[in-house]
PDB file of C-alpha atoms in Angstrom:
ATOM      1  CA  MET A   1     129.047 253.651 -20.885  1.00 52.00           C
ATOM      2  CA  PRO A   2     125.396 252.596 -20.254  1.00 55.00           C
ATOM      3  CA  ALA A   3     122.967 254.912 -18.396  1.00 61.00           C
ATOM      4  CA  LEU A   4     123.411 255.000 -14.685  1.00 70.00           C
ATOM      5  CA  ALA A   5     119.721 255.920 -13.875  1.00 80.00           C
ATOM      6  CA  PRO A   6     116.401 255.733 -15.545  1.00 82.00           C
ATOM      7  CA  SER A   7     116.205 259.472 -15.834  1.00 84.00           C
ATOM      8  CA  ALA A   8     119.483 259.387 -17.917  1.00 85.00           C
ATOM      9  CA  GLU A   9     118.257 256.543 -20.060  1.00 85.00           C
ATOM     10  CA  GLN A  10     115.057 258.409 -20.829  1.00 87.00           C
ATOM     11  CA  TRP A  11     116.982 261.619 -21.632  1.00 87.00           C
ATOM     12  CA  GLN A  12     119.370 259.760 -23.867  1.00 88.00           C
ATOM     13  CA  SER A  13     116.601 258.066 -25.744  1.00 90.00           C
ATOM     14  CA  LEU A  14     115.033 261.494 -26.487  1.00 90.00           C
ATOM     15  CA  PHE A  15     118.493 262.957 -27.421  1.00 91.00           C
ATOM     16  CA  THR A  16     119.000 259.895 -29.834  1.00 91.00           C
ATOM     17  CA  LEU A  17     115.531 260.635 -31.416  1.00 92.00           C
ATOM     18  CA  TYR A  18     116.454 264.288 -32.114  1.00 92.00           C
ATOM     19  CA  ILE A  19     119.728 263.203 -33.580  1.00 94.00           C
ATOM     20  CA  ILE A  20     118.091 260.757 -35.895  1.00 93.00           C
ATOM     21  CA  ALA A  21     115.455 263.345 -36.989  1.00 92.00           C
ATOM     22  CA  ALA A  22     118.226 265.800 -37.548  1.00 93.00           C
ATOM     23  CA  VAL A  23     120.332 263.447 -39.638  1.00 95.00           C
ATOM     24  CA  ILE A  24     117.230 262.489 -41.785  1.00 92.00           C
ATOM     25  CA  VAL A  25     116.051 266.031 -42.308  1.00 91.00           C
ATOM     26  CA  GLY A  26     119.513 267.403 -42.826  1.00 93.00           C
ATOM     27  CA  GLY A  27     120.519 264.602 -45.228  1.00 94.00           C
ATOM     28  CA  ALA A  28     117.325 265.019 -47.317  1.00 91.00           C
ATOM     29  CA  VAL A  29     118.081 268.812 -47.583  1.00 91.00           C
ATOM     30  CA  PHE A  30     121.625 268.323 -48.740  1.00 94.00           C
ATOM     31  CA  VAL A  31     120.684 265.676 -51.162  1.00 95.00           C
ATOM     32  CA  MET A  32     117.926 267.888 -52.777  1.00 90.00           C
ATOM     33  CA  PHE A  33     120.364 270.824 -52.734  1.00 92.00           C
ATOM     34  CA  PHE A  34     122.890 269.095 -54.718  1.00 91.00           C
ATOM     35  CA  PHE A  35     120.303 267.245 -57.035  1.00 90.00           C
ATOM     36  CA  PHE A  36     118.857 270.653 -57.943  1.00 85.00           C
ATOM     37  CA  LEU A  37     122.385 272.245 -58.208  1.00 88.00           C
ATOM     38  CA  VAL A  38     123.299 269.660 -60.805  1.00 85.00           C
ATOM     39  CA  ARG A  39     119.880 269.198 -62.543  1.00 80.00           C
ATOM     40  CA  TYR A  40     119.129 272.735 -63.085  1.00 77.00           C
ATOM     41  CA  ARG A  41     122.606 274.315 -63.562  1.00 77.00           C
ATOM     42  CA  ARG A  42     122.969 276.570 -66.548  1.00 74.00           C
ATOM     43  CA  LYS A  43     124.463 274.594 -69.336  1.00 76.00           C
ATOM     44  CA  PRO A  44     127.014 276.112 -71.775  1.00 78.00           C
ATOM     45  CA  GLY A  45     124.977 277.980 -74.549  1.00 74.00           C
ATOM     46  CA  GLY A  46     121.759 277.555 -72.698  1.00 72.00           C
ATOM     47  CA  THR A  47     119.217 280.369 -72.299  1.00 76.00           C
ATOM     48  CA  GLU A  48     117.454 281.567 -69.103  1.00 72.00           C
ATOM     49  CA  PRO A  49     114.067 279.741 -68.672  1.00 71.00           C
ATOM     50  CA  THR A  50     110.806 281.756 -69.345  1.00 72.00           C
ATOM     51  CA  ASP A  51     109.483 280.934 -65.982  1.00 69.00           C
ATOM     52  CA  ALA A  52     112.633 282.034 -64.044  1.00 72.00           C
ATOM     53  CA  PRO A  53     112.064 284.341 -61.036  1.00 73.00           C
ATOM     54  CA  ARG A  54     112.403 287.962 -61.738  1.00 77.00           C
ATOM     55  CA  VAL A  55     112.750 290.767 -59.285  1.00 81.00           C
ATOM     56  CA  GLY A  56     109.475 292.257 -58.476  1.00 78.00           C
ATOM     57  CA  VAL A  57     107.420 289.487 -60.105  1.00 77.00           C
ATOM     58  CA  MET A  58     105.672 286.903 -57.986  1.00 74.00           C
ATOM     59  CA  ALA A  59     106.900 283.366 -58.907  1.00 68.00           C
ATOM     60  CA  ASP A  60     104.154 281.052 -60.314  1.00 67.00           C
ATOM     61  CA  ARG A  61     105.528 277.580 -60.487  1.00 63.00           C
ATOM     62  CA  GLY A  62     106.060 274.609 -58.304  1.00 69.00           C
ATOM     63  CA  ASN A  63     104.141 271.639 -57.135  1.00 76.00           C
ATOM     64  CA  PRO A  64     101.463 272.410 -54.518  1.00 81.00           C
ATOM     65  CA  ALA A  65     100.842 268.757 -53.704  1.00 86.00           C
ATOM     66  CA  LEU A  66     104.489 267.971 -53.055  1.00 83.00           C
ATOM     67  CA  ALA A  67     104.749 271.271 -50.876  1.00 83.00           C
ATOM     68  CA  ALA A  68     101.685 270.169 -48.827  1.00 88.00           C
ATOM     69  CA  ILE A  69     103.071 266.780 -48.275  1.00 90.00           C
ATOM     70  CA  LEU A  70     106.581 267.932 -47.138  1.00 86.00           C
ATOM     71  CA  THR A  71     104.809 270.577 -44.800  1.00 89.00           C
ATOM     72  CA  ALA A  72     102.578 267.799 -43.339  1.00 93.00           C
ATOM     73  CA  LEU A  73     105.660 265.516 -42.779  1.00 90.00           C
ATOM     74  CA  LEU A  74     107.694 268.411 -41.096  1.00 89.00           C
ATOM     75  CA  VAL A  75     104.716 269.478 -38.908  1.00 92.00           C
ATOM     76  CA  SER A  76     104.238 265.740 -37.801  1.00 92.00           C
ATOM     77  CA  LEU A  77     107.896 265.463 -37.007  1.00 90.00           C
ATOM     78  CA  PHE A  78     107.772 268.759 -34.957  1.00 90.00           C
ATOM     79  CA  PHE A  79     104.705 267.721 -33.028  1.00 92.00           C
ATOM     80  CA  GLY A  80     106.029 264.153 -32.379  1.00 91.00           C
ATOM     81  CA  LEU A  81     109.347 265.650 -30.989  1.00 92.00           C
ATOM     82  CA  THR A  82     107.439 268.219 -28.905  1.00 92.00           C
ATOM     83  CA  LEU A  83     105.148 265.588 -27.311  1.00 93.00           C
ATOM     84  CA  ASN A  84     108.087 263.450 -26.431  1.00 91.00           C
ATOM     85  CA  THR A  85     109.828 266.431 -24.927  1.00 91.00           C
ATOM     86  CA  PHE A  86     106.910 267.325 -22.791  1.00 92.00           C
ATOM     87  CA  ALA A  87     106.440 263.661 -21.682  1.00 90.00           C
ATOM     88  CA  LEU A  88     110.153 263.425 -20.564  1.00 88.00           C
ATOM     89  CA  ASN A  89     109.846 266.902 -18.842  1.00 87.00           C
ATOM     90  CA  ALA A  90     106.836 265.586 -16.845  1.00 87.00           C
ATOM     91  CA  TYR A  91     108.477 262.471 -16.004  1.00 87.00           C
ATOM     92  CA  LEU A  92     111.688 264.303 -14.609  1.00 86.00           C
ATOM     93  CA  GLN A  93     109.623 266.886 -12.742  1.00 85.00           C
ATOM     94  CA  ASN A  94     107.061 264.692 -11.083  1.00 87.00           C
ATOM     95  CA  PRO A  95     108.440 262.217  -8.415  1.00 87.00           C
ATOM     96  CA  PRO A  96     106.674 258.822  -8.165  1.00 86.00           C
ATOM     97  CA  ASN A  97     104.317 258.107  -5.348  1.00 87.00           C
ATOM     98  CA  ASP A  98     106.673 255.915  -3.569  1.00 84.00           C
ATOM     99  CA  PRO A  99     106.187 255.159   0.120  1.00 85.00           C
ATOM    100  CA  ASN A 100     109.721 253.935   0.483  1.00 87.00           C
ATOM    101  CA  ALA A 101     111.468 256.898  -1.101  1.00 90.00           C
ATOM    102  CA  LEU A 102     114.261 258.609   0.591  1.00 92.00           C
ATOM    103  CA  TYR A 103     113.829 262.356   1.279  1.00 94.00           C
ATOM    104  CA  ILE A 104     116.960 264.466   1.378  1.00 96.00           C
ATOM    105  CA  ASP A 105     116.987 268.153   2.025  1.00 97.00           C
ATOM    106  CA  VAL A 106     119.487 269.904  -0.144  1.00 97.00           C
ATOM    107  CA  ILE A 107     120.828 273.445   0.819  1.00 97.00           C
ATOM    108  CA  GLY A 108     123.210 275.311  -1.418  1.00 96.00           C
ATOM    109  CA  PHE A 109     125.408 277.928  -0.033  1.00 96.00           C
ATOM    110  CA  GLN A 110     128.601 279.744  -1.089  1.00 94.00           C
ATOM    111  CA  TRP A 111     130.223 277.475  -2.113  1.00 93.00           C
ATOM    112  CA  GLY A 112     129.123 273.996  -1.230  1.00 95.00           C
ATOM    113  CA  TRP A 113     126.201 271.791  -0.701  1.00 97.00           C
ATOM    114  CA  ARG A 114     124.649 270.481   2.593  1.00 96.00           C
ATOM    115  CA  PHE A 115     122.582 267.303   2.512  1.00 97.00           C
ATOM    116  CA  VAL A 116     120.200 266.748   5.418  1.00 96.00           C
ATOM    117  CA  TYR A 117     118.784 263.221   5.847  1.00 95.00           C
ATOM    118  CA  PRO A 118     115.480 262.298   7.696  1.00 92.00           C
ATOM    119  CA  ASN A 119     117.150 261.212  10.823  1.00 90.00           C
ATOM    120  CA  GLY A 120     118.771 264.740  11.153  1.00 90.00           C
ATOM    121  CA  HIS A 121     122.280 263.796  10.129  1.00 90.00           C
ATOM    122  CA  GLU A 122     123.991 266.134   7.811  1.00 93.00           C
ATOM    123  CA  ALA A 123     126.817 265.675   5.151  1.00 94.00           C
ATOM    124  CA  ILE A 124     128.662 268.484   3.294  1.00 95.00           C
ATOM    125  CA  ASP A 125     129.746 268.034  -0.330  1.00 93.00           C
ATOM    126  CA  GLU A 126     129.037 264.251  -0.206  1.00 94.00           C
ATOM    127  CA  LEU A 127     125.724 262.795  -1.315  1.00 95.00           C
ATOM    128  CA  ARG A 128     125.196 259.239  -0.145  1.00 94.00           C
ATOM    129  CA  VAL A 129     122.092 257.266  -1.611  1.00 93.00           C
ATOM    130  CA  PRO A 130     120.936 253.642  -1.812  1.00 92.00           C
ATOM    131  CA  VAL A 131     120.862 251.832  -5.049  1.00 90.00           C
ATOM    132  CA  ILE A 132     117.527 250.674  -6.554  1.00 84.00           C
ATOM    133  CA  ASN A 133     115.967 247.893  -4.611  1.00 77.00           C
ATOM    134  CA  GLY A 134     113.175 245.826  -6.362  1.00 63.00           C
ATOM    135  CA  THR A 135     112.399 243.732  -3.456  1.00 65.00           C
ATOM    136  CA  CYS A 136     111.362 246.852  -1.281  1.00 66.00           C
ATOM    137  CA  THR A 137     107.756 247.387  -1.586  1.00 62.00           C
ATOM    138  CA  SER A 138     105.155 249.322   0.477  1.00 57.00           C
ATOM    139  CA  SER A 139     104.469 246.309   2.584  1.00 51.00           C
ATOM    140  CA  VAL A 140     108.167 246.035   3.701  1.00 54.00           C
ATOM    141  CA  ARG A 141     109.009 248.436   6.526  1.00 58.00           C
ATOM    142  CA  GLY A 142     112.370 249.990   7.050  1.00 63.00           C
ATOM    143  CA  CYS A 143     113.818 249.714   3.588  1.00 76.00           C
ATOM    144  CA  TRP A 144     114.446 252.267   0.843  1.00 82.00           C
ATOM    145  CA  SER A 145     113.228 251.415  -2.680  1.00 85.00           C
ATOM    146  CA  GLY A 146     116.116 253.477  -4.311  1.00 87.00           C
ATOM    147  CA  THR A 147     113.912 256.417  -5.211  1.00 91.00           C
ATOM    148  CA  VAL A 148     115.545 259.639  -3.931  1.00 94.00           C
ATOM    149  CA  ILE A 149     113.574 262.749  -3.662  1.00 94.00           C
ATOM    150  CA  LEU A 150     115.614 266.041  -3.240  1.00 96.00           C
ATOM    151  CA  ASP A 151     114.026 269.126  -1.719  1.00 96.00           C
ATOM    152  CA  ILE A 152     116.343 271.842  -2.875  1.00 96.00           C
ATOM    153  CA  THR A 153     116.922 275.433  -1.617  1.00 97.00           C
ATOM    154  CA  SER A 154     119.655 277.963  -0.944  1.00 97.00           C
ATOM    155  CA  ALA A 155     120.899 279.594   2.167  1.00 95.00           C
ATOM    156  CA  ASP A 156     122.155 282.717   0.419  1.00 93.00           C
ATOM    157  CA  VAL A 157     122.251 283.403  -3.370  1.00 95.00           C
ATOM    158  CA  PHE A 158     120.768 281.658  -6.392  1.00 96.00           C
ATOM    159  CA  HIS A 159     122.420 278.388  -7.162  1.00 97.00           C
ATOM    160  CA  SER A 160     121.435 275.603  -9.590  1.00 96.00           C
ATOM    161  CA  PHE A 161     121.787 272.046  -8.477  1.00 96.00           C
ATOM    162  CA  GLY A 162     122.575 269.346 -11.009  1.00 94.00           C
ATOM    163  CA  ILE A 163     123.738 265.836 -11.524  1.00 94.00           C
ATOM    164  CA  ALA A 164     124.920 265.580 -15.046  1.00 90.00           C
ATOM    165  CA  VAL A 165     125.274 261.818 -14.954  1.00 90.00           C
ATOM    166  CA  PHE A 166     121.504 261.414 -14.075  1.00 91.00           C
ATOM    167  CA  LYS A 167     120.385 264.267 -16.230  1.00 91.00           C
ATOM    168  CA  ILE A 168     118.628 266.198 -13.438  1.00 90.00           C
ATOM    169  CA  LYS A 169     118.838 269.902 -12.606  1.00 93.00           C
ATOM    170  CA  ARG A 170     116.836 272.257 -10.486  1.00 93.00           C
ATOM    171  CA  ASP A 171     117.332 275.840  -9.352  1.00 95.00           C
ATOM    172  CA  ALA A 172     118.293 276.409  -5.642  1.00 96.00           C
ATOM    173  CA  ILE A 173     116.471 279.656  -4.657  1.00 96.00           C
ATOM    174  CA  PRO A 174     116.511 281.192  -1.113  1.00 96.00           C
ATOM    175  CA  GLY A 175     112.910 280.917   0.541  1.00 94.00           C
ATOM    176  CA  ARG A 176     111.730 278.428  -2.094  1.00 95.00           C
ATOM    177  CA  VAL A 177     111.911 274.672  -2.310  1.00 96.00           C
ATOM    178  CA  ASN A 178     112.174 272.871  -5.687  1.00 95.00           C
ATOM    179  CA  GLN A 179     112.109 269.017  -6.051  1.00 94.00           C
ATOM    180  CA  ALA A 180     114.147 266.818  -8.067  1.00 92.00           C
ATOM    181  CA  TRP A 181     114.287 262.996  -8.049  1.00 93.00           C
ATOM    182  CA  PHE A 182     116.290 259.979  -9.368  1.00 93.00           C
ATOM    183  CA  VAL A 183     116.943 256.429  -9.082  1.00 91.00           C
ATOM    184  CA  ALA A 184     120.555 255.146  -9.129  1.00 90.00           C
ATOM    185  CA  ASP A 185     121.052 251.916 -11.028  1.00 88.00           C
ATOM    186  CA  LYS A 186     124.585 251.172 -10.309  1.00 88.00           C
ATOM    187  CA  VAL A 187     126.483 250.831  -6.892  1.00 91.00           C
ATOM    188  CA  GLY A 188     129.750 252.761  -6.885  1.00 90.00           C
ATOM    189  CA  ILE A 189     131.882 255.431  -5.396  1.00 90.00           C
ATOM    190  CA  PRO A 190     134.120 258.007  -7.130  1.00 90.00           C
ATOM    191  CA  ASP A 191     137.024 255.611  -7.019  1.00 89.00           C
ATOM    192  CA  THR A 192     135.118 252.919  -8.930  1.00 89.00           C
ATOM    193  CA  ILE A 193     132.971 254.923 -11.144  1.00 89.00           C
ATOM    194  CA  PRO A 194     134.645 258.229 -12.204  1.00 90.00           C
ATOM    195  CA  GLU A 195     131.304 259.846 -13.131  1.00 89.00           C
ATOM    196  CA  TYR A 196     130.354 259.899  -9.579  1.00 90.00           C
ATOM    197  CA  ARG A 197     133.316 262.142  -8.677  1.00 92.00           C
ATOM    198  CA  GLU A 198     132.176 265.742  -8.394  1.00 90.00           C
ATOM    199  CA  ALA A 199     128.968 264.678  -9.865  1.00 92.00           C
ATOM    200  CA  VAL A 200     126.904 267.260  -8.001  1.00 95.00           C
ATOM    201  CA  ARG A 201     127.642 270.621  -9.309  1.00 95.00           C
ATOM    202  CA  CYS A 202     126.312 274.317  -9.393  1.00 96.00           C
ATOM    203  CA  TYR A 203     125.351 275.312 -12.838  1.00 95.00           C
ATOM    204  CA  GLU A 204     124.493 278.993 -12.103  1.00 94.00           C
ATOM    205  CA  LEU A 205     127.266 281.510 -11.521  1.00 95.00           C
ATOM    206  CA  CYS A 206     127.138 282.261  -7.834  1.00 93.00           C
ATOM    207  CA  GLY A 207     130.377 284.128  -6.989  1.00 92.00           C
ATOM    208  CA  THR A 208     134.185 283.636  -6.900  1.00 94.00           C
ATOM    209  CA  GLY A 209     134.004 280.060  -5.544  1.00 94.00           C
ATOM    210  CA  HIS A 210     131.467 278.812  -8.087  1.00 95.00           C
ATOM    211  CA  ALA A 211     133.877 276.631 -10.072  1.00 94.00           C
ATOM    212  CA  LEU A 212     134.609 274.705  -6.937  1.00 94.00           C
ATOM    213  CA  MET A 213     131.117 274.085  -5.742  1.00 96.00           C
ATOM    214  CA  PHE A 214     130.631 270.407  -6.263  1.00 94.00           C
ATOM    215  CA  ALA A 215     130.055 267.209  -4.243  1.00 95.00           C
ATOM    216  CA  ASP A 216     130.849 263.577  -4.742  1.00 95.00           C
ATOM    217  CA  LEU A 217     128.006 260.926  -5.236  1.00 94.00           C
ATOM    218  CA  LEU A 218     128.236 257.543  -3.580  1.00 94.00           C
ATOM    219  CA  VAL A 219     125.576 254.988  -4.490  1.00 93.00           C
ATOM    220  CA  LEU A 220     125.626 252.205  -1.920  1.00 92.00           C
ATOM    221  CA  THR A 221     123.979 248.877  -1.507  1.00 90.00           C
ATOM    222  CA  GLY A 222     121.051 248.961   0.821  1.00 86.00           C
ATOM    223  CA  ASP A 223     122.704 247.250   3.705  1.00 86.00           C
ATOM    224  CA  ASN A 224     125.792 249.508   3.411  1.00 90.00           C
ATOM    225  CA  PHE A 225     123.698 252.761   3.173  1.00 89.00           C
ATOM    226  CA  ARG A 226     121.571 251.491   6.255  1.00 87.00           C
ATOM    227  CA  GLY A 227     124.802 250.863   8.249  1.00 88.00           C
ATOM    228  CA  TRP A 228     126.038 254.382   7.301  1.00 90.00           C
ATOM    229  CA  TYR A 229     122.688 255.934   7.972  1.00 88.00           C
ATOM    230  CA  ASN A 230     122.113 254.395  11.360  1.00 84.00           C
ATOM    231  CA  GLY A 231     125.687 254.860  12.440  1.00 80.00           C
ATOM    232  CA  ARG A 232     125.947 258.492  12.108  1.00 61.00           C
TER     233      ARG A 232
END
C-alpha cells in the first residue's frame, strides 16, 4: 500500500536505502567469502604456503591499496546513511511554520488518549484530522492546510504516543510537552482504511491496560472536518 503521509514516505525511502546498502555490502561479503574459500582451499597433496599466518607472528601480506579503497568506500557509505538519518530525524522533529496548521493537545492517561481541539472540544480514543488541502494558504482564513501539530503530555505515568502508519512517535511525560506532527494524504476511516483502526497506540509499558491503550484515526475532507469541528 502506498504511504499515507509524507512522513511515512520519507521514512520508507530511508529504510529502502538501508536495505539496498545492506544487500550490496552483504552480497559482496558472501561473494568474496566463497571466492576465497574455493580459490585458496588446501588442495590434495598441497603444502602450506610459506607466508601462512602463524600464532604469535604478525602477518605481513595483503594489498594496502585495496584495503584503503574498501575502507574509504565503507566510510563513505556510513557517513551517507548517517547524514540521511539525521536529515530525516530533523524533518520529523521540526514542524513546519504553517499558519493554517491544526494544533491538538494530546493527553495520555491510564489507559487511553484524550484529544483536545483549539475550540475546547475533547475526544477520547478517537483522533479526527483534516486531509491535506493544497488550496489552503496563509491568505485564506478559516481553513486547515492539513498540517497537524500535536502537543503531547501525560496525566499520570510515562506513555509513548505513536502512529505507526505515519511513522511518528513521541514520549508522553507528565509535566512536559513534546511535539509531533504529520500531514495525512488520504481520506479514510477505520472501515475504509484498516490501517487507521487503532492506529494510535502507546509504545511504552504503562500498566495492566497498556495493550488496550489505542485510538482510532479518522482523516476527513475539509468540509466534513469543519462540520464535525463546528458542530461539537
